[in-house]
mmCIF file of C-alpha atoms and ligand atoms in Angstrom:
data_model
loop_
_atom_site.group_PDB
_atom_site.id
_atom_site.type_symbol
_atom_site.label_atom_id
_atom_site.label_comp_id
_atom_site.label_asym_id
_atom_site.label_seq_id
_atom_site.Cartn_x
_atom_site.Cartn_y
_atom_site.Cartn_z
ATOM 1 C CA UNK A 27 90.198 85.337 96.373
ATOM 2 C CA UNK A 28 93.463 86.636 97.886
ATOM 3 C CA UNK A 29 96.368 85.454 96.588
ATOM 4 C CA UNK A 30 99.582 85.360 98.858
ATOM 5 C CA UNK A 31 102.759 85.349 97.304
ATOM 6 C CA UNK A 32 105.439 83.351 99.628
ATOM 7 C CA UNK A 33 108.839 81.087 99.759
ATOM 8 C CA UNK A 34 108.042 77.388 98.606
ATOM 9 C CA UNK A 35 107.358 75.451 101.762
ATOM 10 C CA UNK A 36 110.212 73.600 103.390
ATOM 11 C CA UNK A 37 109.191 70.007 104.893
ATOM 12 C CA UNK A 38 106.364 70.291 107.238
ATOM 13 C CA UNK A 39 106.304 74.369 107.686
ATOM 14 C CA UNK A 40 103.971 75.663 104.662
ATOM 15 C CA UNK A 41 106.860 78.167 103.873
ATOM 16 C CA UNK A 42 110.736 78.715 104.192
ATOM 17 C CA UNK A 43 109.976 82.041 105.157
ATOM 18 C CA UNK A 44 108.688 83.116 108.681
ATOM 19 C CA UNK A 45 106.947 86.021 107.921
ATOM 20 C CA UNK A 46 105.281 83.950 105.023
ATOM 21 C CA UNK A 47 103.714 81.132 107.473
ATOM 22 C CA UNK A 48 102.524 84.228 109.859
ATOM 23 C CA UNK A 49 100.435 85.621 106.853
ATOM 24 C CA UNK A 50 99.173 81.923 106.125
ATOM 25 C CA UNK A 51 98.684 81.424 109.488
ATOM 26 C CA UNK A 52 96.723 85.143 109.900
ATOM 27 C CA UNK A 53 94.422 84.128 106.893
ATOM 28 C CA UNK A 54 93.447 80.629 108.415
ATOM 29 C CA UNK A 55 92.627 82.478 112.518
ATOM 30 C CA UNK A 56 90.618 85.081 110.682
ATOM 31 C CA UNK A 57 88.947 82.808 108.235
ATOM 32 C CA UNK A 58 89.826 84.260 105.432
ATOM 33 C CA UNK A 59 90.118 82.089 101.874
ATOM 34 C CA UNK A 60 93.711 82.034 100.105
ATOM 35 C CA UNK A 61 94.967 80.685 97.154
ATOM 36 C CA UNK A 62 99.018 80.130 98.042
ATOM 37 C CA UNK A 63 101.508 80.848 95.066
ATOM 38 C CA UNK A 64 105.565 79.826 95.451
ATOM 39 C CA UNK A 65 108.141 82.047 94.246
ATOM 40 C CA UNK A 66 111.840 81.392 94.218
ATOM 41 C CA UNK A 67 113.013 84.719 93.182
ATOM 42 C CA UNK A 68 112.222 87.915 95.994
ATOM 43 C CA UNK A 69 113.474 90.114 93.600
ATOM 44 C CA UNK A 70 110.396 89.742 91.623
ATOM 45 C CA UNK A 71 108.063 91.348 94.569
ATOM 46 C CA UNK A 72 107.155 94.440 95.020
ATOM 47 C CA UNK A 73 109.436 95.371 97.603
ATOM 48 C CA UNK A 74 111.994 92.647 97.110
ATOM 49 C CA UNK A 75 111.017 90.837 99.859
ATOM 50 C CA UNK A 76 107.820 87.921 100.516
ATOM 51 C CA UNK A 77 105.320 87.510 101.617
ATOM 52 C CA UNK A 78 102.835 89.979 99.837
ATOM 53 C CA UNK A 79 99.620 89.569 98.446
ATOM 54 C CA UNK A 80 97.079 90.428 95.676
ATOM 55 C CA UNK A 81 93.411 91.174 96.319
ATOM 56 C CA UNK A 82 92.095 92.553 93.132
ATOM 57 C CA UNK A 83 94.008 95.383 91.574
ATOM 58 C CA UNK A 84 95.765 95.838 95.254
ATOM 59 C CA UNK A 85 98.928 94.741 96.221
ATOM 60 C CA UNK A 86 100.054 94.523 99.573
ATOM 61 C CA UNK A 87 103.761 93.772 100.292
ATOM 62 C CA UNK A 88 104.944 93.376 103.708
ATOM 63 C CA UNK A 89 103.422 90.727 106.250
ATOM 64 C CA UNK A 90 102.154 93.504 109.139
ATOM 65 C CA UNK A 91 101.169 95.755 106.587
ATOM 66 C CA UNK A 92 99.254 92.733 104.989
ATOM 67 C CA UNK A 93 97.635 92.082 107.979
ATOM 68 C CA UNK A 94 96.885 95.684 109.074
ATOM 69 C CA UNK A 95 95.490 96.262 105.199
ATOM 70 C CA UNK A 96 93.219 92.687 106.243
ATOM 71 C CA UNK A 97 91.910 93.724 110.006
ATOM 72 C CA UNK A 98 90.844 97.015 108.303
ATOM 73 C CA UNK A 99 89.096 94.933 105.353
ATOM 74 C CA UNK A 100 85.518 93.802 106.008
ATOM 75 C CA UNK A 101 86.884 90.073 105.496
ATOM 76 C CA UNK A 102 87.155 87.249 108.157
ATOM 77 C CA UNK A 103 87.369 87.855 112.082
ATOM 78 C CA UNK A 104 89.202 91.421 112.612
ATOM 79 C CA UNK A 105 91.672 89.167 115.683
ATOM 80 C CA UNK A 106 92.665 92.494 117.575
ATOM 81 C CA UNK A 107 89.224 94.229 117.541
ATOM 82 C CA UNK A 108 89.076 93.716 121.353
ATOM 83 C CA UNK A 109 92.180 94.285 122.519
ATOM 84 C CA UNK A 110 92.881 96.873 124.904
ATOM 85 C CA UNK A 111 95.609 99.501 124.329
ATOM 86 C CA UNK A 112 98.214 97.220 127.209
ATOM 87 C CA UNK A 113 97.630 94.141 125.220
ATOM 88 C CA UNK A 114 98.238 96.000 122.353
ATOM 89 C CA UNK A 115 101.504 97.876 123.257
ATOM 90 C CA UNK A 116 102.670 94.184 124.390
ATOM 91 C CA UNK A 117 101.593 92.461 120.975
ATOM 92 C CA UNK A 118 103.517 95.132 119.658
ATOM 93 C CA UNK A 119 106.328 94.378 122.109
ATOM 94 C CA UNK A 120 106.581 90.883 121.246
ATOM 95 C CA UNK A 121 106.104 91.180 117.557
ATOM 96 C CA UNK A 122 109.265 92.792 117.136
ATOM 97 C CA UNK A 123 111.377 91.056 119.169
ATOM 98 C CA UNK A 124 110.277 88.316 117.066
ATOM 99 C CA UNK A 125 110.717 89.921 114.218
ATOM 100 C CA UNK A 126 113.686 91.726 114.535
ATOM 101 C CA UNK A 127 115.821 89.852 116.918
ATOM 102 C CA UNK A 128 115.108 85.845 117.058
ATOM 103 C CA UNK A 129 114.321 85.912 113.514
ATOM 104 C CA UNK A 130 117.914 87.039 112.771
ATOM 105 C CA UNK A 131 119.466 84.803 114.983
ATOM 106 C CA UNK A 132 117.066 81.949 112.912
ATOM 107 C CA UNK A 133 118.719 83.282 109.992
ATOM 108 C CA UNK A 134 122.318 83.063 111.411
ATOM 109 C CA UNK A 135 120.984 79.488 112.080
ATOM 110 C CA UNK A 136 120.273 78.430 109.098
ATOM 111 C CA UNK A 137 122.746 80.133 106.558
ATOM 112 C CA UNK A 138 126.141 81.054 109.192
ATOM 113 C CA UNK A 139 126.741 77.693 110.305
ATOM 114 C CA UNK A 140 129.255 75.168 108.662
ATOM 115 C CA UNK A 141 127.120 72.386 110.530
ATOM 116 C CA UNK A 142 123.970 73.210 108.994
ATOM 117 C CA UNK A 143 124.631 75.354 105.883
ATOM 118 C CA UNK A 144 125.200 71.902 103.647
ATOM 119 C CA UNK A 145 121.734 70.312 104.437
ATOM 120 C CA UNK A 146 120.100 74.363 103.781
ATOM 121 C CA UNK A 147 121.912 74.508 100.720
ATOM 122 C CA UNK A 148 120.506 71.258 99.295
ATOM 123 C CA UNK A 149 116.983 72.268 100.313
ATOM 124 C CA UNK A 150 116.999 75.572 99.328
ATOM 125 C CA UNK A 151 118.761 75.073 95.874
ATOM 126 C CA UNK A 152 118.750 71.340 94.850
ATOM 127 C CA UNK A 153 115.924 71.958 92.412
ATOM 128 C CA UNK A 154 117.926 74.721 90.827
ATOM 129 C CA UNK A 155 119.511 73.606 87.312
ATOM 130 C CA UNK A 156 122.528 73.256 86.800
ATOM 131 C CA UNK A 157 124.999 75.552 86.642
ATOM 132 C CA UNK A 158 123.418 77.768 88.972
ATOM 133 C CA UNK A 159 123.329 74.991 91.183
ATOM 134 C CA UNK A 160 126.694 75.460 91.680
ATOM 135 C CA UNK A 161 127.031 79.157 91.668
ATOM 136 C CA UNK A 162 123.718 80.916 93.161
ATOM 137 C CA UNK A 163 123.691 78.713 96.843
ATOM 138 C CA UNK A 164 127.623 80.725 97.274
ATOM 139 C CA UNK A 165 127.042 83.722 95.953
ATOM 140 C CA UNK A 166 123.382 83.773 98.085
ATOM 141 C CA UNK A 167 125.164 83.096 101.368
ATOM 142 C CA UNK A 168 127.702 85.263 101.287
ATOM 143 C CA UNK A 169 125.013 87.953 100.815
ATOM 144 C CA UNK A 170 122.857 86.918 103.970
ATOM 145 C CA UNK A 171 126.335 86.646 105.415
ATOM 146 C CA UNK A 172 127.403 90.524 104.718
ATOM 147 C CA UNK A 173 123.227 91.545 105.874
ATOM 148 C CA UNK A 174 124.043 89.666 109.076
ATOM 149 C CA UNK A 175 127.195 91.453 109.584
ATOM 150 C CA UNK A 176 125.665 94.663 108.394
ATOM 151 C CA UNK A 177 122.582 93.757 111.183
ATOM 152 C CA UNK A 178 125.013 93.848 113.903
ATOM 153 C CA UNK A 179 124.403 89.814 115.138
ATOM 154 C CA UNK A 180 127.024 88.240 112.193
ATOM 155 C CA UNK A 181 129.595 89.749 114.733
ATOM 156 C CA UNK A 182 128.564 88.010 117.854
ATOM 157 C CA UNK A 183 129.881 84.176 118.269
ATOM 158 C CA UNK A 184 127.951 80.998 117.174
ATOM 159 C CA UNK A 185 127.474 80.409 120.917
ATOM 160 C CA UNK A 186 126.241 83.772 121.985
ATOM 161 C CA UNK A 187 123.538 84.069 119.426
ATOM 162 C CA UNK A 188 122.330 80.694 120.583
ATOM 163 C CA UNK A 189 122.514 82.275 123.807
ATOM 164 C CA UNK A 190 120.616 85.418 122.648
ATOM 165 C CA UNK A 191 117.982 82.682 120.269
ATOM 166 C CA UNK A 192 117.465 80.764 123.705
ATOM 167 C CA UNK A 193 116.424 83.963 125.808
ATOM 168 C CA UNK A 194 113.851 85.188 123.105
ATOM 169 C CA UNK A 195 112.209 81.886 123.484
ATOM 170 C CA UNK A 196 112.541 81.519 127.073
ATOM 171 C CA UNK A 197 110.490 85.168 127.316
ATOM 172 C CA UNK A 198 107.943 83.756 125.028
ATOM 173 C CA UNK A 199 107.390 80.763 126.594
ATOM 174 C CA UNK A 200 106.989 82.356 130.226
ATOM 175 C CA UNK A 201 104.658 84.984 128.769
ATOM 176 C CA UNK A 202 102.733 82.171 126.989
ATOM 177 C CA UNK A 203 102.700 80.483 129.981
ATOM 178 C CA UNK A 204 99.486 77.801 130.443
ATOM 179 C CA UNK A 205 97.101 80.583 127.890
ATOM 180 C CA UNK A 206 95.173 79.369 124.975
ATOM 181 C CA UNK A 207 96.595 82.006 123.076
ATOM 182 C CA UNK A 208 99.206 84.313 123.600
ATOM 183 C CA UNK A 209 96.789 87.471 124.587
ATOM 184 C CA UNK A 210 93.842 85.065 126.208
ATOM 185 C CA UNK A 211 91.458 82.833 125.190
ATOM 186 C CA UNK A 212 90.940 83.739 121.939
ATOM 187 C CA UNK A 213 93.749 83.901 118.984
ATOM 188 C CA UNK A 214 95.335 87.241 117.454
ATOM 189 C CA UNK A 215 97.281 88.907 115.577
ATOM 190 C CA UNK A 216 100.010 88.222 117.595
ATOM 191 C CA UNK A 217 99.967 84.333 117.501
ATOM 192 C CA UNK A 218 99.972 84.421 113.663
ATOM 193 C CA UNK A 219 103.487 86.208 114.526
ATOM 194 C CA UNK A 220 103.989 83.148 117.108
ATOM 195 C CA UNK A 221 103.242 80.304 114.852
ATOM 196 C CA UNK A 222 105.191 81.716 112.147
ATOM 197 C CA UNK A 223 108.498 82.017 114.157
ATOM 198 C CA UNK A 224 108.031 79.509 116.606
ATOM 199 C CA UNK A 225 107.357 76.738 113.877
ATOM 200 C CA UNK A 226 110.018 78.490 112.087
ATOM 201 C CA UNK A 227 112.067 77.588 115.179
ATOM 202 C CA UNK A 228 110.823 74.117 116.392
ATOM 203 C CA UNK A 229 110.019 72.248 112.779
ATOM 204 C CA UNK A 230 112.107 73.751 110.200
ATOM 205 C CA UNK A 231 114.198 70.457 109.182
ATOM 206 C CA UNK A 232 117.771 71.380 109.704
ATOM 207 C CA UNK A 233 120.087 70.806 112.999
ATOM 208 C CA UNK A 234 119.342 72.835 115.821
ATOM 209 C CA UNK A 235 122.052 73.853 117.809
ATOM 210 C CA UNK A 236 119.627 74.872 120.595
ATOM 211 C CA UNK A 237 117.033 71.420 120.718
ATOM 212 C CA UNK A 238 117.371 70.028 123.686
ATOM 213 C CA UNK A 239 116.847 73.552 125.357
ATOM 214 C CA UNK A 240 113.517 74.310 123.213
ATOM 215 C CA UNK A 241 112.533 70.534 123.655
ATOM 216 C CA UNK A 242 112.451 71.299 127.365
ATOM 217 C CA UNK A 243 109.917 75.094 126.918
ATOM 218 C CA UNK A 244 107.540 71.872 126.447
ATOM 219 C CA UNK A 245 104.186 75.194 126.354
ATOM 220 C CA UNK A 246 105.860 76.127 122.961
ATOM 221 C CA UNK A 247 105.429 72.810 120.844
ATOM 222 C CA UNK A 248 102.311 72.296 122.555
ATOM 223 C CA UNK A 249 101.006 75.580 121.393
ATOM 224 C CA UNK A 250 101.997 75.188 117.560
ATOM 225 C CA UNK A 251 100.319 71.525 117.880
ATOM 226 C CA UNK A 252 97.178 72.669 119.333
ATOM 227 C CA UNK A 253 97.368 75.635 116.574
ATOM 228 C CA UNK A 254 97.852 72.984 113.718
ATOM 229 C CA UNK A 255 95.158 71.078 115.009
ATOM 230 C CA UNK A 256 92.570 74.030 114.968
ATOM 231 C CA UNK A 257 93.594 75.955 111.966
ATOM 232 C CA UNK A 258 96.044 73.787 109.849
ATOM 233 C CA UNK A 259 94.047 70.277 109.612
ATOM 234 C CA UNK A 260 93.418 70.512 106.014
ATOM 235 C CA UNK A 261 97.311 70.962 105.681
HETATM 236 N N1 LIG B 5 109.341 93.161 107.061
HETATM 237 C C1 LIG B 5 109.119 92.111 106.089
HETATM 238 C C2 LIG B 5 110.259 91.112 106.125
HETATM 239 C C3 LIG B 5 110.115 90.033 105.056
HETATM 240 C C4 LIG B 5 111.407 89.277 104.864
HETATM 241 O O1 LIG B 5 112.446 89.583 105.489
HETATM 242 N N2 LIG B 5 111.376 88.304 103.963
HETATM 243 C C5 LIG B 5 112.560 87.539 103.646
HETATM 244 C C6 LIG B 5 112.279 86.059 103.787
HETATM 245 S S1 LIG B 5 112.125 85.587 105.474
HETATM 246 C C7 LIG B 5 112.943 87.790 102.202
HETATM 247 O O2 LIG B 5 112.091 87.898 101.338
HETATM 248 N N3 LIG B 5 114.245 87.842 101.939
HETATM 249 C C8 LIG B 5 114.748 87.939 100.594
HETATM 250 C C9 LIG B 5 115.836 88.926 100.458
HETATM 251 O O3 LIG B 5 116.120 89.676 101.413
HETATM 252 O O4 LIG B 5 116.403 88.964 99.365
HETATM 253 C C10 LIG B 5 107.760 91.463 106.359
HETATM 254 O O5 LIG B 5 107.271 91.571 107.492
HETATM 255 O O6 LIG B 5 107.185 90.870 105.441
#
């Protein structure tokens, strides 16, 4: 059985992490079994970084290297196997804008904002002991505060990255439009991707600055609720 290494999960989202909840949500549209296993500490992976999983003797770090390693594997439903090289070149389009745009301004989100840091610190780090209570959530953020920085969106304003958050969604929602699935009627690789930032987005439990603009791309929660529904039942 695979196991897949991830962030804890974080109220109703099965991990903190995006890219985590896209491998969890990969394994469940291929129907593939998983035993889940929290870790606190990244530094402990293979490449510093989660989500990565352990099939045997192999370990697989990285979720789109994860799920390349699985559609290549004789396991589950291979999602992409009949996509054509325009969906693909768009799947690939959309993956990394997801990946490495909106999920930085998620970031900013959660760990840049003097609204919304206090309630991420406590959920993050409350179960920490004490006194690294009091020293890791500081020393963490300013970290994710000098990658942001280093990224190139830390030196935009609060309002423009909402700005830049709410145009990413606004692109996925149109190109979603009334579909199933992002690429048709039947899921792929590509709405593991979705579920994982877009629940990331819509559920995680902290203020939004953006809500009542993401409340009204209505496709969006509908999507992640029919998604749920099909794939996520069991919890
Ligand atoms: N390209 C990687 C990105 C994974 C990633 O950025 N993981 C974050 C959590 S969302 C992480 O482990 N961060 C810990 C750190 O940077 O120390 C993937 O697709 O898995």
């Amino acid at each position: 059985m695979i196991k897949l290494y991830r962030f804890p999960p974080l109220g109703s989202l099965p991990s903190a992490s995006p890219f985590c909840v896209k491998v969890e949500a990969y394994l469940r549209l291929a129907g593939i079994e998983y035993e889940p296993r929290d870790m606190h500490d990244p530094r402990k992976a293979p490449k510093g970084k989660l989500p990565f999983i352990r099939d045997g003797e192999t370990v697989i770090a990285d979720s789109s290297a994860i799920i390349d390693y699985l559609e290549k594997s004789d396991r589950g439903d291979a999602l992409d196997k009949d996509l054509n090289p325009a969906e693909r070149a768009t799947a690939l389009a959309y993956r990394r804008m997801m990946e490495e745009h909106t999920y930085f301004c998620i970031v900013h989100m959660r760990w840049a904002r003097d609204e919304v840091w206090p309630e991420v610190k406590d959920r993050y780090f409350s179960a920490m002991p004490v006194p690294l209570r009091w020293i890791v959530p500081g020393v963490a953020q300013k970290q994710v505060r000098r990658d942001l920085h280093g990224q190139g969106i830390g030196r935009h304003s609060d309002a423009e990255i909402n700005a830049m958050a709410l145009a990413d969604l606004r692109a996925i929602s149109v190109f979603l439009g009334d579909k199933p699935f992002f690429l048709g009627e039947s899921p792929t690789t590509l709405d593991a991707t979705g579920y994982g930032f877009l629940t990331s987005v819509l559920r995680a439990p902290f203020k939004s600055p953006i809500r009542a603009e993401i409340d009204e791309l209505k496709n969006l929660a509908a999507y992640c609720a029919r998604l749920d529904a099909q794939y996520f039942a069991d919890g």
